[in-house]
Coordinates of C-alpha atoms and ligand atoms in Angstrom, one line a residue:
M1 CA -26.0 -7.1 -1.1
R2 CA -26.0 -3.7 0.0
I3 CA -22.9 -2.5 1.6
L4 CA -22.7 1.1 3.6
G5 CA -19.0 1.9 3.2
I6 CA -17.6 4.6 5.4
E7 CA -14.0 6.3 4.8
T8 CA -12.4 9.1 7.6
S9 CA -8.8 8.7 7.2
C10 CA -7.9 12.0 6.2
D11 CA -9.8 15.2 5.5
E12 CA -12.8 13.6 3.6
T13 CA -15.8 12.2 5.6
A14 CA -17.2 10.0 2.9
A15 CA -20.1 7.5 3.2
A16 CA -21.3 5.6 0.3
V17 CA -23.8 2.6 -0.6
I18 CA -22.9 0.1 -3.3
E19 CA -25.1 -2.7 -4.6
A20 CA -22.8 -5.8 -5.2
N21 CA -24.1 -9.0 -7.1
P22 CA -22.1 -11.8 -5.7
H23 CA -22.9 -14.0 -8.8
D24 CA -21.7 -11.8 -11.7
K25 CA -19.4 -9.7 -9.1
T26 CA -20.5 -6.2 -10.3
V27 CA -20.4 -3.5 -8.2
K28 CA -23.2 -0.6 -8.8
L29 CA -22.8 2.2 -7.1
V30 CA -26.0 3.6 -5.4
T31 CA -25.0 6.9 -3.5
N32 CA -21.7 8.3 -3.0
V33 CA -21.8 11.3 -0.5
I34 CA -18.3 13.2 0.5
A35 CA -17.8 16.2 2.8
S36 CA -14.2 17.7 2.7
S37 CA -12.5 20.1 5.0
L38 CA -10.2 20.9 2.1
P39 CA -11.0 24.6 2.2
M40 CA -9.9 24.7 5.8
H41 CA -6.7 23.3 4.7
A42 CA -6.5 25.6 1.8
K43 CA -6.4 28.7 4.0
T44 CA -3.3 26.8 6.1
G45 CA -1.6 25.3 2.9
G46 CA -1.9 21.8 4.3
I47 CA -3.7 19.4 6.8
I48 CA -3.6 20.1 10.3
P49 CA -4.7 16.7 11.7
E50 CA -6.6 18.5 14.9
T51 CA -8.5 20.4 12.2
A52 CA -9.7 17.4 10.2
A53 CA -10.4 15.3 13.3
R54 CA -12.7 17.7 14.5
A55 CA -14.5 18.2 10.8
Q56 CA -14.8 14.6 10.7
I57 CA -17.0 14.6 14.2
Q58 CA -18.9 17.4 12.7
Y59 CA -19.7 15.9 9.1
I60 CA -19.7 12.2 10.0
L61 CA -23.5 11.4 11.1
P62 CA -24.9 14.1 8.4
V63 CA -22.8 12.2 5.7
I64 CA -24.2 8.8 6.6
K65 CA -27.5 10.1 6.9
Q66 CA -27.5 11.7 3.7
A67 CA -26.0 8.5 2.0
L68 CA -29.1 6.5 3.2
K69 CA -31.6 9.4 2.2
E70 CA -30.0 9.4 -1.1
S71 CA -30.2 5.8 -1.9
I72 CA -33.8 5.9 -0.4
L73 CA -33.0 3.4 2.1
T74 CA -33.0 2.7 5.8
H75 CA -30.5 0.8 7.7
N76 CA -32.7 -2.2 7.3
D77 CA -31.8 -2.4 3.8
I78 CA -28.1 -2.6 4.6
D79 CA -26.1 -5.8 4.7
T80 CA -23.0 -5.0 5.7
I81 CA -20.7 -2.2 6.9
A82 CA -17.4 -1.4 5.7
I83 CA -15.0 0.9 7.2
T84 CA -11.3 2.1 6.7
Y85 CA -9.5 1.2 10.1
G86 CA -5.8 2.7 8.4
P87 CA -3.7 3.9 7.2
G88 CA -4.1 7.6 7.9
L89 CA -4.5 10.3 10.7
I90 CA -5.2 8.8 14.4
G91 CA -7.8 11.3 15.0
S92 CA -9.8 11.3 11.7
L93 CA -9.8 7.2 11.5
L94 CA -11.3 7.1 15.0
V95 CA -14.2 9.1 14.2
G96 CA -15.2 6.7 11.3
V97 CA -14.0 3.4 13.2
E98 CA -15.9 4.0 16.5
T99 CA -18.8 5.3 14.5
A100 CA -19.0 2.2 12.4
K101 CA -18.7 0.3 15.4
T102 CA -21.5 1.5 17.3
L103 CA -23.8 1.5 14.1
S104 CA -22.9 -2.2 13.6
Y105 CA -23.9 -3.2 17.4
I106 CA -26.7 -1.3 17.3
W107 CA -28.1 -2.0 13.6
K108 CA -26.8 -5.6 14.4
K109 CA -25.0 -5.5 11.2
P110 CA -21.5 -7.3 10.1
L111 CA -18.5 -5.0 10.1
V112 CA -15.7 -5.5 7.2
P113 CA -12.5 -3.4 8.2
V114 CA -10.7 -2.2 5.1
N115 CA -6.9 -0.9 4.2
H116 CA -7.5 2.4 3.1
L117 CA -4.9 1.6 0.1
I118 CA -6.6 -1.5 -1.0
G119 CA -9.6 0.7 -0.8
H120 CA -8.1 2.9 -3.8
I121 CA -7.3 0.2 -5.9
Y122 CA -11.1 -1.0 -5.9
A123 CA -12.4 2.2 -7.0
N124 CA -11.6 0.6 -10.3
F125 CA -14.0 -1.9 -9.8
I126 CA -17.2 0.2 -9.3
D127 CA -19.5 0.5 -12.2
S128 CA -16.9 0.1 -14.5
K129 CA -17.8 -1.7 -17.7
L130 CA -13.9 -2.8 -17.5
N131 CA -15.3 -4.4 -14.1
A132 CA -16.0 -7.9 -15.5
D133 CA -12.8 -7.5 -18.0
I134 CA -10.4 -6.7 -15.2
E135 CA -7.9 -9.9 -15.5
F136 CA -5.3 -11.3 -13.1
P137 CA -2.6 -10.6 -12.6
A138 CA -3.2 -7.2 -12.2
L139 CA -0.8 -4.1 -11.1
A140 CA -2.2 -1.3 -9.3
L141 CA -0.6 2.1 -9.2
I142 CA -1.6 3.8 -6.0
V143 CA -0.8 7.7 -6.1
S144 CA -2.1 10.1 -3.9
G145 CA -1.4 12.7 -1.2
G146 CA 0.1 10.1 1.4
H147 CA 1.3 7.2 -0.7
T148 CA 3.1 6.0 -4.0
D149 CA 2.5 2.2 -4.2
L150 CA 3.3 -0.3 -6.7
V151 CA 1.2 -3.6 -6.0
L152 CA 0.8 -6.7 -7.8
L153 CA -3.0 -8.4 -7.7
K154 CA -2.5 -12.2 -8.6
D155 CA -6.1 -12.5 -7.4
H156 CA -8.8 -10.6 -5.0
G157 CA -6.9 -10.9 -1.5
K158 CA -3.7 -12.3 -3.2
I159 CA -1.7 -8.9 -2.7
K160 CA 2.1 -8.4 -3.1
W161 CA 3.7 -5.0 -2.7
L162 CA 6.3 -4.3 -4.9
G163 CA 7.7 -0.9 -3.9
G164 CA 6.9 2.3 -2.8
T165 CA 8.2 6.0 -2.2
R166 CA 11.4 6.4 0.2
D167 CA 10.6 9.9 1.3
D168 CA 7.5 12.1 -0.5
A169 CA 4.6 10.4 -1.9
A170 CA 3.9 11.7 -5.5
G171 CA 1.0 14.0 -4.3
E172 CA 2.6 15.4 -1.5
A173 CA 5.6 16.3 -4.2
F174 CA 2.7 18.3 -6.3
D175 CA 1.4 19.7 -2.9
K176 CA 4.7 20.9 -1.5
I177 CA 6.1 22.5 -5.1
G178 CA 2.7 24.1 -5.6
R179 CA 3.4 26.0 -2.4
L180 CA 6.8 27.1 -3.7
L181 CA 5.0 28.2 -6.8
N182 CA 2.6 30.3 -4.9
L183 CA -0.5 28.2 -5.9
S184 CA -3.4 27.1 -4.4
Y185 CA -3.8 24.1 -2.5
P186 CA -3.9 21.1 -3.4
G187 CA -1.1 21.7 -5.5
G188 CA -1.6 19.1 -7.8
P189 CA -4.5 20.0 -9.7
A190 CA -3.3 23.8 -9.4
I191 CA -0.3 22.6 -11.2
E192 CA -1.9 20.4 -13.9
K193 CA -4.3 23.5 -14.8
A194 CA -0.9 26.0 -15.0
A195 CA 0.7 23.2 -16.8
E196 CA -1.6 23.5 -19.8
L197 CA -0.2 26.4 -21.3
G198 CA 3.4 25.5 -20.7
N199 CA 6.3 23.7 -22.2
P200 CA 7.7 20.5 -20.7
K201 CA 10.8 20.9 -22.2
V202 CA 11.7 24.3 -20.5
F203 CA 13.1 22.9 -17.2
N204 CA 15.0 19.7 -17.1
F205 CA 14.2 18.4 -13.7
P206 CA 15.6 15.4 -12.1
R207 CA 13.9 11.8 -12.8
P208 CA 14.7 10.4 -9.4
L209 CA 15.5 6.7 -9.2
I210 CA 13.9 6.0 -12.7
G211 CA 16.8 3.4 -13.5
S212 CA 17.2 1.9 -10.3
D213 CA 16.3 -1.8 -10.5
D214 CA 13.8 -1.9 -7.8
F215 CA 9.9 -0.6 -7.7
D216 CA 10.8 2.5 -5.5
F217 CA 10.2 6.2 -5.9
S218 CA 11.4 9.1 -4.4
F219 CA 10.2 12.8 -5.1
S220 CA 11.9 15.0 -2.3
G221 CA 14.8 15.3 -4.6
L222 CA 12.6 16.9 -6.8
K223 CA 11.2 19.3 -4.7
T224 CA 14.5 20.4 -3.7
A225 CA 15.6 21.0 -7.6
V226 CA 12.6 23.2 -8.0
F227 CA 13.4 25.3 -4.8
R228 CA 16.7 25.7 -6.2
E229 CA 15.6 26.6 -9.4
V230 CA 12.8 29.2 -8.3
K231 CA 15.3 30.9 -6.3
T232 CA 17.3 31.8 -9.6
I233 CA 14.3 33.2 -11.3
K234 CA 13.8 37.1 -10.3
K235 CA 10.1 37.3 -11.0
L236 CA 7.6 34.3 -10.9
N237 CA 5.3 35.5 -13.8
N238 CA 2.5 33.1 -15.2
E239 CA 4.6 31.9 -18.5
I240 CA 7.5 30.7 -15.9
I241 CA 5.2 29.5 -13.7
A242 CA 3.4 27.4 -16.7
D243 CA 6.6 26.4 -17.8
L244 CA 7.7 24.9 -14.4
S245 CA 4.5 23.3 -13.8
A246 CA 4.5 21.2 -17.1
S247 CA 8.2 20.3 -16.5
I248 CA 7.5 19.3 -12.8
Q249 CA 4.5 17.5 -14.1
Q250 CA 6.3 15.6 -16.9
A251 CA 9.3 14.6 -14.6
I252 CA 6.6 13.0 -12.3
I253 CA 4.8 11.2 -14.9
D254 CA 8.2 9.8 -16.5
V255 CA 9.1 8.3 -13.2
L256 CA 5.6 6.8 -12.9
I257 CA 5.3 5.5 -16.3
K258 CA 9.1 4.1 -16.5
K259 CA 8.8 2.3 -13.2
T260 CA 5.1 1.0 -13.5
L261 CA 5.8 -0.3 -16.9
K262 CA 9.2 -2.1 -15.6
A263 CA 6.9 -3.7 -13.1
S264 CA 4.2 -4.9 -15.6
E265 CA 6.8 -6.5 -18.0
K266 CA 8.4 -8.4 -15.3
Y267 CA 5.1 -9.8 -13.8
N268 CA 3.2 -10.3 -17.2
I269 CA 0.3 -8.4 -16.2
K270 CA -2.8 -8.3 -17.9
S271 CA -4.5 -5.0 -16.2
L272 CA -3.2 -2.0 -15.0
L273 CA -5.3 -0.3 -12.3
L274 CA -4.6 3.6 -11.7
S275 CA -5.9 5.0 -8.5
G276 CA -5.4 7.7 -5.6
G277 CA -5.9 11.6 -6.1
V278 CA -2.9 11.8 -8.4
A279 CA -4.7 9.3 -10.8
A280 CA -7.3 12.3 -11.1
N281 CA -4.8 14.0 -13.5
Q282 CA -5.8 13.8 -17.2
K283 CA -2.4 14.0 -18.4
I284 CA -1.1 11.2 -16.4
K285 CA -3.9 8.9 -17.7
E286 CA -3.2 10.1 -21.4
E287 CA 0.6 9.5 -21.0
F288 CA 0.0 5.8 -19.8
A289 CA -2.6 5.2 -22.7
L290 CA -0.3 6.6 -25.1
K291 CA 2.9 4.6 -23.9
I292 CA 0.6 1.2 -23.7
E293 CA -0.5 2.0 -27.4
K294 CA 2.9 3.0 -28.5
L295 CA 4.7 -0.1 -27.1
K296 CA 2.0 -2.5 -28.4
L297 CA 1.3 -3.9 -24.8
K298 CA -1.5 -6.2 -24.0
I299 CA -2.6 -4.3 -20.9
S300 CA -6.0 -3.0 -20.3
L301 CA -5.6 0.6 -18.3
S302 CA -8.2 1.2 -15.9
V303 CA -8.8 4.5 -14.1
P304 CA -11.5 5.3 -12.1
P305 CA -13.8 8.6 -12.6
K306 CA -12.2 11.8 -11.0
N307 CA -14.8 11.4 -7.6
L308 CA -13.6 8.0 -6.9
C309 CA -9.8 8.7 -7.4
T310 CA -9.8 10.6 -4.2
D311 CA -11.1 9.3 -1.0
N312 CA -14.4 7.9 -1.0
G313 CA -16.8 5.4 0.6
A314 CA -17.4 3.8 -2.5
M315 CA -14.0 2.7 -3.0
I316 CA -14.1 1.3 1.0
A317 CA -17.5 -0.9 0.4
A318 CA -16.2 -2.3 -2.6
A319 CA -12.8 -3.4 -1.4
A320 CA -15.1 -5.0 1.4
F321 CA -17.1 -7.0 -0.9
F322 CA -14.1 -8.2 -3.0
N323 CA -12.0 -9.1 0.0
Y324 CA -14.9 -9.9 2.5
K325 CA -13.8 -10.5 6.2
E326 CA -16.0 -9.9 9.1
I327 CA -14.8 -8.6 12.4
S328 CA -16.6 -8.4 15.7
W329 CA -16.9 -4.6 16.5
K330 CA -15.4 -5.4 20.0
K331 CA -12.2 -6.2 18.5
L332 CA -11.8 -3.3 15.8
T333 CA -9.2 -0.8 16.7
A334 CA -8.1 2.1 14.0
N335 CA -4.5 1.8 12.9
P336 CA -2.7 4.6 11.3
E337 CA 0.5 2.8 10.6
L338 CA -1.5 0.1 8.5
Y339 CA 0.1 -0.7 5.7
F340 CA 0.3 -3.9 3.1
D341 CA 0.8 -7.2 5.0
Ligands
AMP1 P1 -5.8 11.6 -1.9 O1 -4.5 11.5 -1.1 O2 -6.0 10.3 -2.7 O3 -7.1 11.9 -1.1 O4 -5.7 12.4 -3.1 C1 -5.1 13.9 -2.5 C2 -3.8 14.2 -3.3 O5 -4.0 13.9 -4.7 C3 -3.1 15.7 -3.2 O6 -1.9 15.3 -2.9 C4 -3.6 16.3 -4.5 O7 -2.6 17.1 -4.8 C5 -3.4 15.3 -5.7 N1 -4.4 15.6 -6.9 C6 -5.7 15.7 -6.9 N2 -5.7 16.1 -8.3 C7 -4.7 15.9 -8.8 C8 -4.6 16.5 -10.4 N3 -5.3 16.9 -11.1 N4 -3.3 16.1 -10.7 C9 -2.2 15.9 -9.8 N5 -2.5 15.6 -8.2 C10 -3.8 15.6 -7.8
MG2 MG1 -6.4 8.3 0.2

């Protein structure tokens, strides 16, 4: 079946077509179109919801048209429309949800609402060779600009939230700290780049909640610690920025790995699925793989390619395929506060 996935929860306007096979449960990516208002937000050093929503209105129809054009399909070839209905920015979500509802009505196609966070997890089920090998129970670590969550998947649709951030998300910490270091927005990729030439042992930043016996995270203390450290430095030259970046990145990685592997052990998981924008970080992937190898854990690690880590429509379409629950367009409303059940 062919699913058109639409995603507009934040600053990306995305539409993708996937070809899903109900027999062998594989998902092939046909086309993946993403327009981002990120350059506008780089100017303001962060996302202004009103600006993001206006950009969504501007991009939504061209992006959907482009996705159909690139896949050499018309709407007649689409079986289902999948749409992110939360969580996210209300203005941005509304644009996608109302568009998907309208298309469902005029094209007479089923509509499947998708939780954006569950969507991130399903980026791991697209085109991957591992796809068929992802065994349950699986553990998902969602690390994005707005979320840091550990979620146990006993099967498709059988999801248990284990813990999440009590304050800033991992990506948010990267972004806020990036601003403190005068790096470009978003801070995550900028810190990763600066860290390449740095030494992670120069600054000993706190690893908040690393030893706590829950699966929660907290990154706002790290931001405060960096703020204090930066105030003591007379001139932030490139060398110091590199060492600061490497040390900050290492602190975040250490916490993510420790907590995730603790949950892996407790729930005896077979697959570990990383997802969200922060999972685009090469060092995070490498350190997870190294640790799993070093500890000789029997866990298969899956990380989506970079363009499927950040927000996209393909992950929404894939999540809809594996968790297929239609809803009438008349009943769907955007829910910015949506979380896990
Ligand atoms: P998302 O919320 O999933 O769209 O992802 C955006 C977030 O991912 C932002 O907070 C970025 O700073 C972060 N991010 C993107 N690329 C990287 C990277 N290479 N390293 C760390 N964080 C990243
Ligand atoms: Mg996201």
